[in-house]
Amino acid sequence: MLVLGLQGSPRKGGNTDTFLAAFLEKAGQAGAVIKTVQVASAGIAPCKGCGYCEKHGTCVITDDTMAMEVYGLMRMADVIVAASPVFFYGISAQLKGLIDRSQTLWARKYVYKLKDPLASTRKGILFSVGASKGRQLFDGINLTTKYFFDAIDAKFSHSMTYRGIESKGAIRKDENFAADIDNAVETIISPLLARRRVLFVSEKGACRAPMAAALAQRQYGDYIQTDYASLSPESELAAPMITKMEQCRLDLTYRTPQQLEKVLMGTTPDLTVVIGEGIDKKAFPGKKRIRWPLAGVFTPDVEMMDQLHQKTKKFVDSLMQHLD
Ligand SMILES: Cc1cc2nc3c(=O)[nH]c(=O)nc-3n(C[C@H](O)[C@H](O)[C@H](O)COP(=O)(O)O)c2cc1C
């Protein structure tokens, strides 16, 4: 389960950076996979406002970190922490740049009517600090964050904001700092981690496993977290599978095949579903391992994808019987 931090301050080692690092460390200790995007140095181009995403469903900018990494991370993340200092009563320009580029995900949701498989369970957390103590200090940031989280299919679940924090490291002296982090990890992260963990593996991790993981996640997201992986993944998900999923209103566009070790980070799934006959069940960890002898799709045309979807749906319908 991935917790993604978007560090929006340009001041490295500043209050936002310090807080986010402490929060992610706790989340990691609780069992989450953690990742930080240092937004100021990530090289994210600002939105052009060209409307391309509304016409085509993807961003016209394809060669920056947002296109090549951050959209994918935001899709894989179960929890997203937006962290920003108050700059002129708003989000830092750096994080706002990333937020504006999320217009693509807004378009996929509201123009193309697609849902992320994690849409019903993904949580969004806001962290912010400001130097002054004004009553409305976080109003602008709260409003922007609310619409950002909505666009990226995250439920705005928790807000941690601190007034009167100015010099580098001042957040550490705040009396609530450590307890607030403990509380947020316990109330937001731990319940998500407590879900049973189901891993789908297939030979290339590009078609059968991600389809099964997406359908299972949508159907049982409150009870299970799903991953898909391969020992030797392809570079991209199979395009006809993504198209089939879009017909089912599920959005897999920014996802990629996953390497086993990266997904698991040393943890063991409750159930591992090994898809197909071609791979050795013992090569994968899992408190329980089952084989689902579903043949690979070598001619991924519309008819084959329909059949694959039908079979996968049937298997997913019966999935919970394997988890006792
Ligand atoms: C460009 C700029 C604008 C700022 N605007 C505000 C503001 O409107 N209100 C406020 O209380 N603090 C403001 N601050 C102060 C920062 O929010 C504060 O120092 C914060 O702790 C910095 O966090 P950081 O260390 O994570 O960068 C501003 C600071 C900068 C550099």
Short mmCIF file of C-alpha atoms and ligand atoms in Angstrom, two decimals:
data_model
loop_
_atom_site.label_atom_id
_atom_site.label_comp_id
_atom_site.label_asym_id
_atom_site.label_seq_id
_atom_site.Cartn_x
_atom_site.Cartn_y
_atom_site.Cartn_z
CA MET A 1 0.00 0.00 0.00
CA LEU A 2 1.54 3.25 -1.18
CA VAL A 3 1.50 6.51 0.77
CA LEU A 4 2.61 9.33 -1.52
CA GLY A 5 3.85 12.66 -0.17
CA LEU A 6 3.84 15.74 -2.41
CA GLN A 7 6.39 18.03 -0.77
CA GLY A 8 5.43 21.49 -1.99
CA SER A 9 7.95 23.79 -0.29
CA PRO A 10 11.02 24.96 -2.18
CA ARG A 11 12.85 25.15 1.17
CA LYS A 12 14.60 21.78 1.59
CA GLY A 13 14.78 20.78 5.23
CA GLY A 14 12.12 23.40 6.00
CA ASN A 15 8.94 22.90 7.99
CA THR A 16 6.92 21.19 5.28
CA ASP A 17 9.77 18.89 4.35
CA THR A 18 10.45 18.05 8.01
CA PHE A 19 6.83 17.32 8.80
CA LEU A 20 6.25 15.21 5.71
CA ALA A 21 9.42 13.17 6.29
CA ALA A 22 8.36 12.46 9.89
CA PHE A 23 4.85 11.52 8.77
CA LEU A 24 6.06 9.19 6.03
CA GLU A 25 8.58 7.59 8.36
CA LYS A 26 5.73 6.71 10.74
CA ALA A 27 3.60 5.44 7.87
CA GLY A 28 6.52 3.29 6.74
CA GLN A 29 6.96 1.89 10.24
CA ALA A 30 3.26 1.01 10.24
CA GLY A 31 3.80 -1.06 7.08
CA ALA A 32 3.12 1.25 4.14
CA VAL A 33 5.33 1.68 1.10
CA ILE A 34 6.28 5.37 1.09
CA LYS A 35 7.38 7.76 -1.61
CA THR A 36 8.05 11.50 -1.69
CA VAL A 37 7.93 13.78 -4.69
CA GLN A 38 10.09 16.84 -4.05
CA VAL A 39 7.86 18.97 -6.23
CA ALA A 40 10.13 22.05 -6.44
CA SER A 41 12.99 20.09 -7.98
CA ALA A 42 10.93 17.57 -9.95
CA GLY A 43 10.82 19.63 -13.13
CA ILE A 44 7.05 19.77 -13.53
CA ALA A 45 5.95 22.04 -16.34
CA PRO A 46 2.94 24.26 -15.65
CA CYS A 47 -0.44 23.61 -17.28
CA LYS A 48 -0.81 25.31 -20.67
CA GLY A 49 -4.58 25.64 -20.34
CA CYS A 50 -4.83 24.34 -23.92
CA GLY A 51 -7.81 22.05 -23.33
CA TYR A 52 -6.02 19.06 -24.92
CA CYS A 53 -6.83 16.81 -21.95
CA GLU A 54 -10.53 17.51 -22.29
CA LYS A 55 -10.45 16.54 -25.98
CA HIS A 56 -8.02 13.60 -25.75
CA GLY A 57 -8.03 12.44 -22.12
CA THR A 58 -4.27 12.84 -21.68
CA CYS A 59 -1.96 15.79 -21.18
CA VAL A 60 -0.32 17.44 -24.18
CA ILE A 61 2.94 17.61 -22.19
CA THR A 62 4.46 14.14 -22.34
CA ASP A 63 8.14 14.62 -21.53
CA ASP A 64 8.28 15.91 -17.96
CA THR A 65 8.21 14.22 -14.54
CA MET A 66 4.47 14.76 -14.19
CA ALA A 67 3.78 12.81 -17.38
CA MET A 68 6.43 10.17 -16.87
CA GLU A 69 6.12 9.54 -13.15
CA VAL A 70 3.72 11.57 -11.03
CA TYR A 71 0.42 10.71 -12.76
CA GLY A 72 1.34 7.04 -12.30
CA LEU A 73 2.26 7.49 -8.65
CA MET A 74 -0.97 9.35 -7.93
CA ARG A 75 -2.90 6.46 -9.50
CA MET A 76 -1.03 3.80 -7.50
CA ALA A 77 -1.24 5.65 -4.17
CA ASP A 78 -3.78 4.67 -1.52
CA VAL A 79 -3.04 7.83 0.45
CA ILE A 80 -1.83 11.15 -0.92
CA VAL A 81 -0.40 13.81 1.38
CA ALA A 82 -0.44 17.31 -0.12
CA ALA A 83 2.08 19.35 1.88
CA SER A 84 2.62 23.06 1.34
CA PRO A 85 3.62 26.18 3.23
CA VAL A 86 1.23 29.13 3.04
CA PHE A 87 2.50 31.48 0.36
CA PHE A 88 0.34 34.62 0.13
CA TYR A 89 -2.60 32.79 1.65
CA GLY A 90 -2.39 30.01 -0.92
CA ILE A 91 -0.53 26.86 -1.96
CA SER A 92 3.12 27.27 -3.01
CA ALA A 93 3.54 27.92 -6.73
CA GLN A 94 5.45 24.67 -7.06
CA LEU A 95 2.68 22.45 -5.70
CA LYS A 96 0.04 24.53 -7.44
CA GLY A 97 1.81 23.72 -10.72
CA LEU A 98 1.38 20.00 -10.04
CA ILE A 99 -2.23 20.53 -9.00
CA ASP A 100 -3.02 22.40 -12.22
CA ARG A 101 -1.60 19.53 -14.25
CA SER A 102 -4.09 17.26 -12.47
CA GLN A 103 -6.68 18.82 -14.75
CA THR A 104 -5.96 15.77 -16.92
CA LEU A 105 -7.26 13.49 -14.16
CA TRP A 106 -10.21 15.85 -13.68
CA ALA A 107 -10.99 15.44 -17.40
CA ARG A 108 -10.70 11.66 -17.19
CA LYS A 109 -13.15 11.67 -14.30
CA TYR A 110 -15.68 14.29 -15.37
CA VAL A 111 -15.44 14.43 -19.18
CA TYR A 112 -14.67 10.76 -19.86
CA LYS A 113 -16.62 9.47 -16.83
CA LEU A 114 -13.84 7.07 -15.79
CA LYS A 115 -13.17 5.93 -12.25
CA ASP A 116 -9.88 4.97 -10.74
CA PRO A 117 -10.01 1.46 -9.20
CA LEU A 118 -9.00 3.03 -5.87
CA ALA A 119 -11.59 5.82 -6.09
CA SER A 120 -13.75 4.63 -3.22
CA THR A 121 -10.92 4.10 -0.73
CA ARG A 122 -8.10 6.53 -1.53
CA LYS A 123 -7.55 9.15 1.19
CA GLY A 124 -6.16 12.65 0.89
CA ILE A 125 -4.36 14.41 3.73
CA LEU A 126 -3.39 18.08 3.83
CA PHE A 127 -0.44 19.41 5.75
CA SER A 128 0.28 23.13 5.84
CA VAL A 129 2.20 25.72 7.85
CA GLY A 130 2.12 29.51 7.91
CA ALA A 131 4.03 32.18 9.80
CA SER A 132 1.11 34.31 10.94
CA LYS A 133 -1.86 33.45 13.11
CA GLY A 134 -4.70 34.79 10.99
CA ARG A 135 -8.07 33.14 11.28
CA GLN A 136 -8.40 32.64 7.52
CA LEU A 137 -4.78 31.57 7.01
CA PHE A 138 -5.64 28.18 5.54
CA ASP A 139 -8.94 29.00 3.81
CA GLY A 140 -7.41 29.32 0.35
CA ILE A 141 -5.29 26.19 0.73
CA ASN A 142 -8.22 24.16 2.06
CA LEU A 143 -10.39 25.11 -0.89
CA THR A 144 -7.74 24.33 -3.51
CA THR A 145 -6.95 21.03 -1.79
CA LYS A 146 -10.62 20.06 -1.67
CA TYR A 147 -10.95 20.37 -5.44
CA PHE A 148 -7.52 18.82 -6.06
CA PHE A 149 -8.42 15.73 -4.05
CA ASP A 150 -11.77 15.47 -5.78
CA ALA A 151 -10.11 15.56 -9.21
CA ILE A 152 -7.64 12.81 -8.31
CA ASP A 153 -10.24 10.55 -6.70
CA ALA A 154 -9.07 10.96 -3.12
CA LYS A 155 -11.38 11.58 -0.17
CA PHE A 156 -10.25 14.67 1.77
CA SER A 157 -9.87 12.85 5.08
CA HIS A 158 -7.59 14.82 7.34
CA SER A 159 -6.07 18.26 7.63
CA MET A 160 -3.05 19.21 9.75
CA THR A 161 -2.38 22.94 9.76
CA TYR A 162 -0.04 24.94 12.00
CA ARG A 163 0.03 28.70 12.60
CA GLY A 164 2.95 30.80 13.81
CA ILE A 165 5.59 28.56 12.20
CA GLU A 166 8.19 30.55 10.30
CA SER A 167 11.88 29.72 10.70
CA LYS A 168 13.39 26.53 9.36
CA GLY A 169 12.66 23.65 11.75
CA ALA A 170 10.18 25.61 13.91
CA ILE A 171 7.56 22.90 13.34
CA ARG A 172 9.59 20.53 15.48
CA LYS A 173 8.95 22.76 18.51
CA ASP A 174 5.18 22.64 18.04
CA GLU A 175 3.80 20.74 21.01
CA ASN A 176 1.30 18.78 18.92
CA PHE A 177 3.69 17.78 16.12
CA ALA A 178 4.48 14.18 17.11
CA ALA A 179 1.06 13.36 18.55
CA ASP A 180 -0.71 14.69 15.44
CA ILE A 181 1.38 12.44 13.23
CA ASP A 182 0.73 9.40 15.42
CA ASN A 183 -2.98 10.16 15.37
CA ALA A 184 -3.14 10.58 11.58
CA VAL A 185 -1.24 7.35 10.97
CA GLU A 186 -3.46 5.48 13.39
CA THR A 187 -6.76 6.80 12.08
CA ILE A 188 -6.04 7.03 8.34
CA ILE A 189 -3.18 4.69 7.45
CA SER A 190 -3.62 1.77 9.86
CA PRO A 191 -7.23 0.91 8.88
CA LEU A 192 -6.19 0.76 5.23
CA LEU A 193 -3.24 -1.44 6.12
CA ALA A 194 -5.51 -3.74 8.12
CA ARG A 195 -7.28 -4.87 4.93
CA ARG A 196 -6.39 -8.32 3.57
CA ARG A 197 -3.81 -8.17 0.88
CA VAL A 198 -4.30 -9.92 -2.45
CA LEU A 199 -1.56 -10.16 -5.06
CA PHE A 200 -2.24 -11.13 -8.67
CA VAL A 201 0.74 -12.29 -10.68
CA SER A 202 0.97 -13.11 -14.35
CA GLU A 203 3.86 -13.76 -16.67
CA LYS A 204 4.32 -10.20 -17.94
CA GLY A 205 2.00 -8.38 -15.55
CA ALA A 206 0.51 -6.38 -18.41
CA CYS A 207 -2.98 -7.77 -19.01
CA ARG A 208 -4.52 -10.49 -16.84
CA ALA A 209 -3.08 -9.51 -13.45
CA PRO A 210 -3.82 -5.75 -13.65
CA MET A 211 -7.33 -6.41 -14.96
CA ALA A 212 -8.08 -8.81 -12.09
CA ALA A 213 -6.53 -6.46 -9.53
CA ALA A 214 -8.59 -3.51 -10.79
CA LEU A 215 -11.89 -5.39 -10.81
CA ALA A 216 -11.23 -6.87 -7.37
CA GLN A 217 -10.17 -3.50 -5.96
CA ARG A 218 -13.33 -1.83 -7.22
CA GLN A 219 -15.53 -4.63 -5.89
CA TYR A 220 -13.99 -5.24 -2.46
CA GLY A 221 -11.81 -2.19 -1.77
CA ASP A 222 -13.09 -1.78 1.79
CA TYR A 223 -11.88 -5.27 2.72
CA ILE A 224 -8.86 -5.95 0.55
CA GLN A 225 -5.98 -4.14 -1.07
CA THR A 226 -4.87 -5.58 -4.38
CA ASP A 227 -1.54 -5.52 -6.14
CA TYR A 228 -0.43 -6.94 -9.44
CA ALA A 229 3.10 -7.91 -10.33
CA SER A 230 5.43 -9.98 -12.45
CA LEU A 231 8.99 -11.23 -12.15
CA SER A 232 9.78 -9.78 -15.59
CA PRO A 233 7.21 -7.08 -16.33
CA GLU A 234 6.51 -5.57 -19.72
CA SER A 235 7.17 -1.85 -20.09
CA GLU A 236 3.48 -0.94 -20.57
CA LEU A 237 0.06 -2.35 -19.82
CA ALA A 238 -1.68 -3.94 -22.82
CA ALA A 239 -3.57 -1.18 -24.65
CA PRO A 240 -6.62 -3.34 -25.59
CA MET A 241 -6.98 -4.29 -21.91
CA ILE A 242 -7.01 -0.60 -20.93
CA THR A 243 -9.66 0.04 -23.60
CA LYS A 244 -11.76 -2.85 -22.28
CA MET A 245 -11.48 -1.49 -18.76
CA GLU A 246 -12.56 1.94 -19.99
CA GLN A 247 -15.71 0.35 -21.37
CA CYS A 248 -16.29 -0.80 -17.78
CA ARG A 249 -15.64 2.80 -16.64
CA LEU A 250 -12.34 1.85 -14.99
CA ASP A 251 -9.28 3.96 -15.64
CA LEU A 252 -5.90 2.20 -15.89
CA THR A 253 -4.26 4.63 -18.29
CA TYR A 254 -1.48 5.91 -16.05
CA ARG A 255 -0.64 2.55 -14.51
CA THR A 256 2.33 0.44 -15.47
CA PRO A 257 3.35 -3.21 -14.99
CA GLN A 258 4.98 -3.73 -11.60
CA GLN A 259 8.09 -5.59 -10.50
CA LEU A 260 7.39 -8.04 -7.69
CA GLU A 261 10.02 -6.81 -5.22
CA LYS A 262 9.01 -3.18 -5.65
CA VAL A 263 5.36 -3.94 -4.94
CA LEU A 264 5.90 -6.09 -1.89
CA MET A 265 8.92 -4.46 -0.24
CA GLY A 266 9.54 -7.54 1.87
CA THR A 267 5.93 -8.05 3.02
CA THR A 268 3.79 -11.14 2.43
CA PRO A 269 0.32 -11.03 0.82
CA ASP A 270 -2.54 -12.89 2.50
CA LEU A 271 -3.47 -14.41 -0.84
CA THR A 272 -1.40 -14.73 -4.00
CA VAL A 273 -3.24 -15.63 -7.19
CA VAL A 274 -0.84 -17.05 -9.76
CA ILE A 275 -2.46 -16.66 -13.17
CA GLY A 276 -1.75 -19.16 -15.96
CA GLU A 277 0.18 -22.40 -16.07
CA GLY A 278 3.48 -20.97 -17.24
CA ILE A 279 4.90 -19.74 -13.93
CA ASP A 280 5.94 -21.50 -10.79
CA LYS A 281 3.64 -20.84 -7.83
CA LYS A 282 6.55 -21.19 -5.42
CA ALA A 283 8.33 -18.22 -6.99
CA PHE A 284 5.88 -15.90 -5.23
CA PRO A 285 5.29 -15.19 -1.56
CA GLY A 286 1.84 -15.49 -0.04
CA LYS A 287 0.33 -16.82 3.17
CA LYS A 288 -1.95 -18.68 0.79
CA ARG A 289 -1.18 -19.27 -2.88
CA ILE A 290 -3.62 -20.45 -5.49
CA ARG A 291 -3.34 -21.02 -9.19
CA TRP A 292 -5.93 -19.66 -11.57
CA PRO A 293 -5.32 -21.50 -14.85
CA LEU A 294 -6.39 -18.69 -17.14
CA ALA A 295 -4.55 -18.81 -20.48
CA GLY A 296 -2.71 -15.73 -21.74
CA VAL A 297 -4.17 -13.51 -24.46
CA PHE A 298 -2.01 -13.67 -27.58
CA THR A 299 -4.38 -11.94 -29.99
CA PRO A 300 -5.69 -9.10 -27.85
CA ASP A 301 -8.62 -8.11 -30.07
CA VAL A 302 -12.01 -6.89 -28.90
CA GLU A 303 -13.57 -10.36 -28.77
CA MET A 304 -10.67 -11.82 -26.77
CA MET A 305 -10.81 -8.90 -24.35
CA ASP A 306 -14.55 -9.41 -23.87
CA GLN A 307 -13.91 -13.07 -23.04
CA LEU A 308 -11.04 -12.23 -20.72
CA HIS A 309 -13.21 -9.69 -18.93
CA GLN A 310 -16.06 -12.19 -18.51
CA LYS A 311 -13.74 -14.85 -17.10
CA THR A 312 -11.96 -12.41 -14.84
CA LYS A 313 -15.21 -11.00 -13.52
CA LYS A 314 -16.43 -14.52 -12.74
CA PHE A 315 -13.21 -15.31 -10.89
CA VAL A 316 -13.29 -12.03 -8.98
CA ASP A 317 -16.91 -12.69 -7.97
CA SER A 318 -15.70 -15.83 -6.21
CA LEU A 319 -12.47 -14.35 -4.85
CA MET A 320 -13.55 -13.85 -1.25
CA GLN A 321 -14.08 -17.58 -0.70
CA HIS A 322 -10.27 -17.95 -0.87
CA LEU A 323 -9.79 -15.50 1.98
CA ASP A 324 -10.94 -16.94 5.25
C1 LIG B 1 6.81 33.74 -0.74
C2 LIG B 1 6.34 33.55 0.67
C3 LIG B 1 5.05 33.90 0.99
C4 LIG B 1 4.56 33.70 2.28
N1 LIG B 1 3.27 34.04 2.56
C5 LIG B 1 2.79 33.83 3.80
C6 LIG B 1 1.45 34.19 4.11
O1 LIG B 1 0.69 34.67 3.30
N2 LIG B 1 1.01 33.97 5.39
C7 LIG B 1 1.83 33.43 6.33
O2 LIG B 1 1.40 33.25 7.47
N3 LIG B 1 3.11 33.06 6.06
C8 LIG B 1 3.61 33.26 4.82
N4 LIG B 1 4.91 32.90 4.52
C9 LIG B 1 5.72 32.22 5.56
C10 LIG B 1 5.78 30.70 5.39
O3 LIG B 1 4.51 30.16 5.23
C11 LIG B 1 6.43 30.07 6.63
O4 LIG B 1 7.73 30.58 6.84
C12 LIG B 1 6.52 28.57 6.55
O5 LIG B 1 6.91 28.05 7.81
C13 LIG B 1 7.51 28.11 5.52
O6 LIG B 1 7.45 26.71 5.43
P1 LIG B 1 8.66 25.84 4.82
O7 LIG B 1 9.79 25.91 5.80
O8 LIG B 1 8.12 24.49 4.66
O9 LIG B 1 9.00 26.45 3.50
C14 LIG B 1 5.42 33.13 3.27
C15 LIG B 1 6.73 32.78 2.93
C16 LIG B 1 7.19 32.98 1.65
C17 LIG B 1 8.61 32.58 1.31
#
